[in-house]
Amino acid sequence: MAGLRPWEELPIGGAVEPDPALRPRTGGWRTGLRPQVDLDGCVNCLLCWVYCPDSAIRVVDGAFAGFDLDLCKGCEICAAVCPAETIAMVADDG
Ligand code: SF4
Ligand code: SF4
């Protein structure tokens, strides 16, 4: 194609810092429900951590450690996949 410059001659474009995309505060638009766990029933399978689309499951030393509500958008997936049925979705009182 005549007239097109090789990529080496193109002007350098702008750069977008990746951080906001890596840690979006999805908890800011939660559905109105939030997960609540009964830790006595947790078998530490971490399926909730695998399936949570927003990295809102906290894991400390390889063990389930609750939810990060700054990231949780209330999608209910963790409650649906928990084999111990120990996660319940409750009204989000803020
Ligand atoms: S409801 Fe559960 S799966 Fe959905 S974002 Fe919150 S912690 Fe993650
Ligand atoms: S899916 Fe349920 S049993 Fe498994 S780690 Fe999460 S809360 Fe615990």
mmCIF file of N, CA and C and ligand atoms in Angstrom:
data_model
loop_
_atom_site.group_PDB
_atom_site.id
_atom_site.type_symbol
_atom_site.label_atom_id
_atom_site.label_comp_id
_atom_site.label_asym_id
_atom_site.label_seq_id
_atom_site.Cartn_x
_atom_site.Cartn_y
_atom_site.Cartn_z
ATOM 1 N N MET A 1 0.848 -1.179 0.000
ATOM 2 C CA MET A 1 0.000 0.000 0.000
ATOM 3 C C MET A 1 0.890 1.239 0.000
ATOM 4 N N ALA A 2 0.832 1.957 -1.080
ATOM 5 C CA ALA A 2 1.678 3.140 -1.223
ATOM 6 C C ALA A 2 1.267 4.214 -0.222
ATOM 7 N N GLY A 3 2.215 4.936 0.311
ATOM 8 C CA GLY A 3 1.933 6.051 1.203
ATOM 9 C C GLY A 3 1.913 5.706 2.675
ATOM 10 N N LEU A 4 1.823 4.433 3.011
ATOM 11 C CA LEU A 4 1.817 4.057 4.429
ATOM 12 C C LEU A 4 3.241 3.979 4.945
ATOM 13 N N ARG A 5 3.460 4.552 6.134
ATOM 14 C CA ARG A 5 4.798 4.527 6.720
ATOM 15 C C ARG A 5 5.002 3.222 7.492
ATOM 16 N N PRO A 6 6.251 2.749 7.555
ATOM 17 C CA PRO A 6 6.526 1.578 8.394
ATOM 18 C C PRO A 6 6.305 1.924 9.866
ATOM 19 N N TRP A 7 6.006 0.923 10.688
ATOM 20 C CA TRP A 7 5.651 1.178 12.091
ATOM 21 C C TRP A 7 6.743 1.914 12.841
ATOM 22 N N GLU A 8 8.030 1.730 12.427
ATOM 23 C CA GLU A 8 9.128 2.375 13.142
ATOM 24 C C GLU A 8 9.065 3.898 13.018
ATOM 25 N N GLU A 9 8.356 4.400 12.008
ATOM 26 C CA GLU A 9 8.300 5.842 11.783
ATOM 27 C C GLU A 9 7.034 6.481 12.353
ATOM 28 N N LEU A 10 6.181 5.683 12.955
ATOM 29 C CA LEU A 10 4.949 6.233 13.512
ATOM 30 C C LEU A 10 5.247 6.983 14.805
ATOM 31 N N PRO A 11 4.500 8.056 15.109
ATOM 32 C CA PRO A 11 4.724 8.780 16.367
ATOM 33 C C PRO A 11 4.325 7.918 17.562
ATOM 34 N N ILE A 12 5.022 8.144 18.655
ATOM 35 C CA ILE A 12 4.729 7.391 19.878
ATOM 36 C C ILE A 12 3.408 7.894 20.463
ATOM 37 N N GLY A 13 2.519 6.976 20.791
ATOM 38 C CA GLY A 13 1.217 7.345 21.341
ATOM 39 C C GLY A 13 1.264 7.521 22.843
ATOM 40 N N GLY A 14 0.123 7.817 23.430
ATOM 41 C CA GLY A 14 0.035 7.981 24.867
ATOM 42 C C GLY A 14 -0.001 6.639 25.576
ATOM 43 N N ALA A 15 0.224 6.656 26.869
ATOM 44 C CA ALA A 15 0.189 5.434 27.674
ATOM 45 C C ALA A 15 -0.878 5.589 28.754
ATOM 46 N N VAL A 16 -1.605 4.513 28.992
ATOM 47 C CA VAL A 16 -2.623 4.500 30.049
ATOM 48 C C VAL A 16 -2.104 3.671 31.205
ATOM 49 N N GLU A 17 -2.081 4.270 32.390
ATOM 50 C CA GLU A 17 -1.620 3.520 33.563
ATOM 51 C C GLU A 17 -2.583 2.364 33.834
ATOM 52 N N PRO A 18 -2.083 1.165 34.102
ATOM 53 C CA PRO A 18 -2.967 0.001 34.228
ATOM 54 C C PRO A 18 -3.675 -0.104 35.566
ATOM 55 N N ASP A 19 -3.228 0.592 36.595
ATOM 56 C CA ASP A 19 -3.722 0.337 37.949
ATOM 57 C C ASP A 19 -5.237 0.425 38.099
ATOM 58 N N PRO A 20 -5.916 1.460 37.567
ATOM 59 C CA PRO A 20 -7.375 1.505 37.771
ATOM 60 C C PRO A 20 -8.093 0.302 37.171
ATOM 61 N N ALA A 21 -7.554 -0.253 36.095
ATOM 62 C CA ALA A 21 -8.195 -1.413 35.482
ATOM 63 C C ALA A 21 -7.939 -2.679 36.301
ATOM 64 N N LEU A 22 -6.809 -2.717 36.995
ATOM 65 C CA LEU A 22 -6.499 -3.902 37.777
ATOM 66 C C LEU A 22 -7.304 -3.948 39.066
ATOM 67 N N ARG A 23 -7.632 -2.823 39.670
ATOM 68 C CA ARG A 23 -8.325 -2.806 40.943
ATOM 69 C C ARG A 23 -9.574 -1.935 40.883
ATOM 70 N N PRO A 24 -10.530 -2.258 40.008
ATOM 71 C CA PRO A 24 -11.746 -1.458 39.951
ATOM 72 C C PRO A 24 -12.563 -1.647 41.221
ATOM 73 N N ARG A 25 -13.116 -0.566 41.768
ATOM 74 C CA ARG A 25 -13.895 -0.642 43.005
ATOM 75 C C ARG A 25 -15.325 -1.042 42.666
ATOM 76 N N THR A 26 -15.488 -2.288 42.245
ATOM 77 C CA THR A 26 -16.804 -2.747 41.803
ATOM 78 C C THR A 26 -17.819 -2.791 42.933
ATOM 79 N N GLY A 27 -17.351 -2.734 44.172
ATOM 80 C CA GLY A 27 -18.279 -2.704 45.291
ATOM 81 C C GLY A 27 -19.140 -1.457 45.306
ATOM 82 N N GLY A 28 -18.726 -0.438 44.578
ATOM 83 C CA GLY A 28 -19.478 0.811 44.538
ATOM 84 C C GLY A 28 -20.807 0.695 43.812
ATOM 85 N N TRP A 29 -20.993 -0.349 43.051
ATOM 86 C CA TRP A 29 -22.283 -0.540 42.367
ATOM 87 C C TRP A 29 -22.850 -1.929 42.662
ATOM 88 N N ARG A 30 -22.760 -2.294 43.963
ATOM 89 C CA ARG A 30 -23.289 -3.589 44.395
ATOM 90 C C ARG A 30 -24.795 -3.668 44.149
ATOM 91 N N THR A 31 -25.265 -4.900 44.001
ATOM 92 C CA THR A 31 -26.654 -5.143 43.583
ATOM 93 C C THR A 31 -27.690 -4.831 44.652
ATOM 94 N N GLY A 32 -27.250 -4.636 45.893
ATOM 95 C CA GLY A 32 -28.196 -4.514 46.998
ATOM 96 C C GLY A 32 -28.129 -5.719 47.915
ATOM 97 N N LEU A 33 -27.371 -6.721 47.489
ATOM 98 C CA LEU A 33 -27.106 -7.904 48.313
ATOM 99 C C LEU A 33 -25.605 -8.011 48.547
ATOM 100 N N ARG A 34 -25.255 -8.602 49.665
ATOM 101 C CA ARG A 34 -23.840 -8.894 49.922
ATOM 102 C C ARG A 34 -23.740 -10.290 50.529
ATOM 103 N N PRO A 35 -22.595 -10.954 50.338
ATOM 104 C CA PRO A 35 -22.449 -12.303 50.879
ATOM 105 C C PRO A 35 -22.147 -12.269 52.371
ATOM 106 N N GLN A 36 -22.658 -13.273 53.057
ATOM 107 C CA GLN A 36 -22.373 -13.444 54.476
ATOM 108 C C GLN A 36 -22.046 -14.923 54.676
ATOM 109 N N VAL A 37 -20.993 -15.200 55.420
ATOM 110 C CA VAL A 37 -20.553 -16.587 55.560
ATOM 111 C C VAL A 37 -20.709 -17.062 57.000
ATOM 112 N N ASP A 38 -21.052 -18.338 57.154
ATOM 113 C CA ASP A 38 -21.001 -19.008 58.448
ATOM 114 C C ASP A 38 -19.698 -19.801 58.446
ATOM 115 N N LEU A 39 -18.679 -19.261 59.090
ATOM 116 C CA LEU A 39 -17.345 -19.873 59.020
ATOM 117 C C LEU A 39 -17.313 -21.284 59.591
ATOM 118 N N ASP A 40 -18.241 -21.606 60.482
ATOM 119 C CA ASP A 40 -18.274 -22.968 61.039
ATOM 120 C C ASP A 40 -18.532 -24.005 59.948
ATOM 121 N N GLY A 41 -19.213 -23.591 58.875
ATOM 122 C CA GLY A 41 -19.531 -24.543 57.815
ATOM 123 C C GLY A 41 -18.502 -24.556 56.695
ATOM 124 N N CYS A 42 -17.571 -23.632 56.696
ATOM 125 C CA CYS A 42 -16.601 -23.515 55.600
ATOM 126 C C CYS A 42 -15.608 -24.670 55.640
ATOM 127 N N VAL A 43 -15.449 -25.332 54.494
ATOM 128 C CA VAL A 43 -14.493 -26.443 54.404
ATOM 129 C C VAL A 43 -13.211 -26.012 53.679
ATOM 130 N N ASN A 44 -13.086 -24.711 53.453
ATOM 131 C CA ASN A 44 -11.868 -24.124 52.877
ATOM 132 C C ASN A 44 -11.496 -24.703 51.513
ATOM 133 N N CYS A 45 -12.504 -24.955 50.697
ATOM 134 C CA CYS A 45 -12.224 -25.488 49.359
ATOM 135 C C CYS A 45 -11.743 -24.392 48.401
ATOM 136 N N LEU A 46 -12.061 -23.152 48.713
ATOM 137 C CA LEU A 46 -11.689 -21.966 47.933
ATOM 138 C C LEU A 46 -12.349 -21.905 46.550
ATOM 139 N N LEU A 47 -13.426 -22.661 46.362
ATOM 140 C CA LEU A 47 -14.151 -22.529 45.091
ATOM 141 C C LEU A 47 -14.710 -21.114 44.927
ATOM 142 N N CYS A 48 -15.100 -20.498 46.020
ATOM 143 C CA CYS A 48 -15.596 -19.113 45.935
ATOM 144 C C CYS A 48 -14.497 -18.206 45.384
ATOM 145 N N TRP A 49 -13.276 -18.420 45.802
ATOM 146 C CA TRP A 49 -12.146 -17.610 45.330
ATOM 147 C C TRP A 49 -11.914 -17.857 43.830
ATOM 148 N N VAL A 50 -12.050 -19.115 43.411
ATOM 149 C CA VAL A 50 -11.843 -19.447 41.993
ATOM 150 C C VAL A 50 -12.893 -18.760 41.123
ATOM 151 N N TYR A 51 -14.129 -18.768 41.570
ATOM 152 C CA TYR A 51 -15.217 -18.300 40.713
ATOM 153 C C TYR A 51 -15.531 -16.818 40.848
ATOM 154 N N CYS A 52 -15.170 -16.184 41.922
ATOM 155 C CA CYS A 52 -15.528 -14.764 42.095
ATOM 156 C C CYS A 52 -14.942 -13.934 40.952
ATOM 157 N N PRO A 53 -15.786 -13.234 40.201
ATOM 158 C CA PRO A 53 -15.287 -12.483 39.045
ATOM 159 C C PRO A 53 -14.603 -11.169 39.422
ATOM 160 N N ASP A 54 -14.640 -10.807 40.699
ATOM 161 C CA ASP A 54 -14.107 -9.495 41.089
ATOM 162 C C ASP A 54 -13.000 -9.574 42.128
ATOM 163 N N SER A 55 -12.417 -10.741 42.300
ATOM 164 C CA SER A 55 -11.315 -10.910 43.265
ATOM 165 C C SER A 55 -11.702 -10.383 44.643
ATOM 166 N N ALA A 56 -12.935 -10.632 45.032
ATOM 167 C CA ALA A 56 -13.436 -10.108 46.301
ATOM 168 C C ALA A 56 -13.338 -11.116 47.445
ATOM 169 N N ILE A 57 -12.813 -12.302 47.163
ATOM 170 C CA ILE A 57 -12.629 -13.286 48.222
ATOM 171 C C ILE A 57 -11.242 -13.095 48.814
ATOM 172 N N ARG A 58 -11.183 -12.888 50.115
ATOM 173 C CA ARG A 58 -9.893 -12.697 50.780
ATOM 174 C C ARG A 58 -9.356 -14.058 51.223
ATOM 175 N N VAL A 59 -8.080 -14.280 50.944
ATOM 176 C CA VAL A 59 -7.409 -15.520 51.338
ATOM 177 C C VAL A 59 -6.150 -15.137 52.115
ATOM 178 N N VAL A 60 -6.012 -15.678 53.311
ATOM 179 C CA VAL A 60 -4.840 -15.409 54.147
ATOM 180 C C VAL A 60 -4.216 -16.754 54.512
ATOM 181 N N ASP A 61 -2.949 -16.874 54.225
ATOM 182 C CA ASP A 61 -2.221 -18.131 54.505
ATOM 183 C C ASP A 61 -2.933 -19.348 53.924
ATOM 184 N N GLY A 62 -3.461 -19.186 52.723
ATOM 185 C CA GLY A 62 -4.095 -20.304 52.039
ATOM 186 C C GLY A 62 -5.487 -20.641 52.528
ATOM 187 N N ALA A 63 -6.057 -19.789 53.385
ATOM 188 C CA ALA A 63 -7.373 -20.091 53.941
ATOM 189 C C ALA A 63 -8.361 -18.968 53.619
ATOM 190 N N PHE A 64 -9.604 -19.355 53.405
ATOM 191 C CA PHE A 64 -10.677 -18.381 53.183
ATOM 192 C C PHE A 64 -10.720 -17.401 54.356
ATOM 193 N N ALA A 65 -10.783 -16.100 54.038
ATOM 194 C CA ALA A 65 -10.726 -15.096 55.108
ATOM 195 C C ALA A 65 -11.780 -14.010 54.915
ATOM 196 N N GLY A 66 -12.874 -14.330 54.249
ATOM 197 C CA GLY A 66 -13.955 -13.354 54.154
ATOM 198 C C GLY A 66 -13.993 -12.634 52.818
ATOM 199 N N PHE A 67 -14.717 -11.527 52.796
ATOM 200 C CA PHE A 67 -14.999 -10.818 51.551
ATOM 201 C C PHE A 67 -14.442 -9.395 51.613
ATOM 202 N N ASP A 68 -13.975 -8.915 50.496
ATOM 203 C CA ASP A 68 -13.575 -7.511 50.380
ATOM 204 C C ASP A 68 -14.749 -6.766 49.747
ATOM 205 N N LEU A 69 -15.512 -6.064 50.568
ATOM 206 C CA LEU A 69 -16.724 -5.419 50.070
ATOM 207 C C LEU A 69 -16.428 -4.209 49.184
ATOM 208 N N ASP A 70 -15.194 -3.745 49.152
ATOM 209 C CA ASP A 70 -14.832 -2.707 48.177
ATOM 210 C C ASP A 70 -14.882 -3.266 46.757
ATOM 211 N N LEU A 71 -14.744 -4.577 46.640
ATOM 212 C CA LEU A 71 -14.701 -5.204 45.320
ATOM 213 C C LEU A 71 -15.946 -6.014 45.004
ATOM 214 N N CYS A 72 -16.649 -6.495 46.037
ATOM 215 C CA CYS A 72 -17.817 -7.366 45.830
ATOM 216 C C CYS A 72 -18.987 -6.584 45.247
ATOM 217 N N LYS A 73 -19.525 -7.072 44.129
ATOM 218 C CA LYS A 73 -20.669 -6.401 43.522
ATOM 219 C C LYS A 73 -21.973 -7.156 43.761
ATOM 220 N N GLY A 74 -21.939 -8.211 44.586
ATOM 221 C CA GLY A 74 -23.171 -8.893 44.974
ATOM 222 C C GLY A 74 -23.754 -9.790 43.910
ATOM 223 N N CYS A 75 -22.908 -10.402 43.104
ATOM 224 C CA CYS A 75 -23.399 -11.189 41.965
ATOM 225 C C CYS A 75 -23.978 -12.550 42.377
ATOM 226 N N GLU A 76 -23.657 -13.012 43.582
ATOM 227 C CA GLU A 76 -24.188 -14.263 44.143
ATOM 228 C C GLU A 76 -23.480 -15.522 43.656
ATOM 229 N N ILE A 77 -22.452 -15.380 42.842
ATOM 230 C CA ILE A 77 -21.778 -16.567 42.315
ATOM 231 C C ILE A 77 -21.141 -17.383 43.435
ATOM 232 N N CYS A 78 -20.519 -16.712 44.400
ATOM 233 C CA CYS A 78 -19.863 -17.442 45.490
ATOM 234 C C CYS A 78 -20.878 -18.300 46.246
ATOM 235 N N ALA A 79 -22.060 -17.757 46.500
ATOM 236 C CA ALA A 79 -23.094 -18.504 47.211
ATOM 237 C C ALA A 79 -23.567 -19.690 46.375
ATOM 238 N N ALA A 80 -23.607 -19.509 45.067
ATOM 239 C CA ALA A 80 -24.084 -20.580 44.189
ATOM 240 C C ALA A 80 -23.090 -21.737 44.097
ATOM 241 N N VAL A 81 -21.790 -21.440 44.161
ATOM 242 C CA VAL A 81 -20.796 -22.505 43.963
ATOM 243 C C VAL A 81 -20.317 -23.124 45.270
ATOM 244 N N CYS A 82 -20.599 -22.511 46.388
ATOM 245 C CA CYS A 82 -20.099 -23.030 47.670
ATOM 246 C C CYS A 82 -20.699 -24.420 47.940
ATOM 247 N N PRO A 83 -19.876 -25.467 47.982
ATOM 248 C CA PRO A 83 -20.415 -26.819 48.161
ATOM 249 C C PRO A 83 -20.973 -27.039 49.559
ATOM 250 N N ALA A 84 -20.530 -26.246 50.514
ATOM 251 C CA ALA A 84 -21.006 -26.394 51.890
ATOM 252 C C ALA A 84 -22.258 -25.551 52.154
ATOM 253 N N GLU A 85 -22.668 -24.790 51.155
ATOM 254 C CA GLU A 85 -23.839 -23.913 51.271
ATOM 255 C C GLU A 85 -23.746 -23.050 52.526
ATOM 256 N N THR A 86 -22.553 -22.522 52.751
ATOM 257 C CA THR A 86 -22.341 -21.742 53.962
ATOM 258 C C THR A 86 -22.276 -20.247 53.690
ATOM 259 N N ILE A 87 -22.488 -19.864 52.420
ATOM 260 C CA ILE A 87 -22.564 -18.447 52.067
ATOM 261 C C ILE A 87 -24.015 -18.115 51.779
ATOM 262 N N ALA A 88 -24.522 -17.085 52.443
ATOM 263 C CA ALA A 88 -25.870 -16.612 52.187
ATOM 264 C C ALA A 88 -25.785 -15.177 51.681
ATOM 265 N N MET A 89 -26.681 -14.809 50.801
ATOM 266 C CA MET A 89 -26.740 -13.426 50.348
ATOM 267 C C MET A 89 -27.760 -12.695 51.228
ATOM 268 N N VAL A 90 -27.342 -11.568 51.780
ATOM 269 C CA VAL A 90 -28.209 -10.811 52.680
ATOM 270 C C VAL A 90 -28.333 -9.379 52.163
ATOM 271 N N ALA A 91 -29.346 -8.690 52.643
ATOM 272 C CA ALA A 91 -29.539 -7.304 52.238
ATOM 273 C C ALA A 91 -28.321 -6.486 52.633
ATOM 274 N N ASP A 92 -27.862 -5.655 51.715
ATOM 275 C CA ASP A 92 -26.685 -4.820 51.950
ATOM 276 C C ASP A 92 -27.139 -3.547 52.654
ATOM 277 N N ASP A 93 -26.778 -3.423 53.920
ATOM 278 C CA ASP A 93 -27.221 -2.252 54.683
ATOM 279 C C ASP A 93 -26.212 -1.115 54.605
ATOM 280 N N GLY A 94 -25.259 -1.262 53.668
ATOM 281 C CA GLY A 94 -24.286 -0.198 53.479
ATOM 282 C C GLY A 94 -23.047 -0.381 54.308
HETATM 283 S S1 SF4 B 1 -21.122 -11.908 45.505
HETATM 284 FE FE1 SF4 B 1 -19.462 -13.372 45.844
HETATM 285 S S2 SF4 B 1 -18.773 -13.961 43.772
HETATM 286 FE FE2 SF4 B 1 -19.977 -12.070 43.550
HETATM 287 S S3 SF4 B 1 -18.472 -10.411 43.669
HETATM 288 FE FE3 SF4 B 1 -19.221 -10.735 45.763
HETATM 289 S S4 SF4 B 1 -17.758 -12.152 46.695
HETATM 290 FE FE4 SF4 B 1 -17.471 -12.252 44.462
HETATM 291 S S1 SF4 B 2 -16.749 -22.034 48.662
HETATM 292 FE FE1 SF4 B 2 -17.711 -22.148 50.700
HETATM 293 S S2 SF4 B 2 -16.662 -23.858 51.726
HETATM 294 FE FE2 SF4 B 2 -15.394 -23.244 49.975
HETATM 295 S S3 SF4 B 2 -13.923 -21.746 50.824
HETATM 296 FE FE3 SF4 B 2 -15.668 -20.592 50.006
HETATM 297 S S4 SF4 B 2 -17.014 -20.317 51.817
HETATM 298 FE FE4 SF4 B 2 -15.601 -21.957 52.312
#
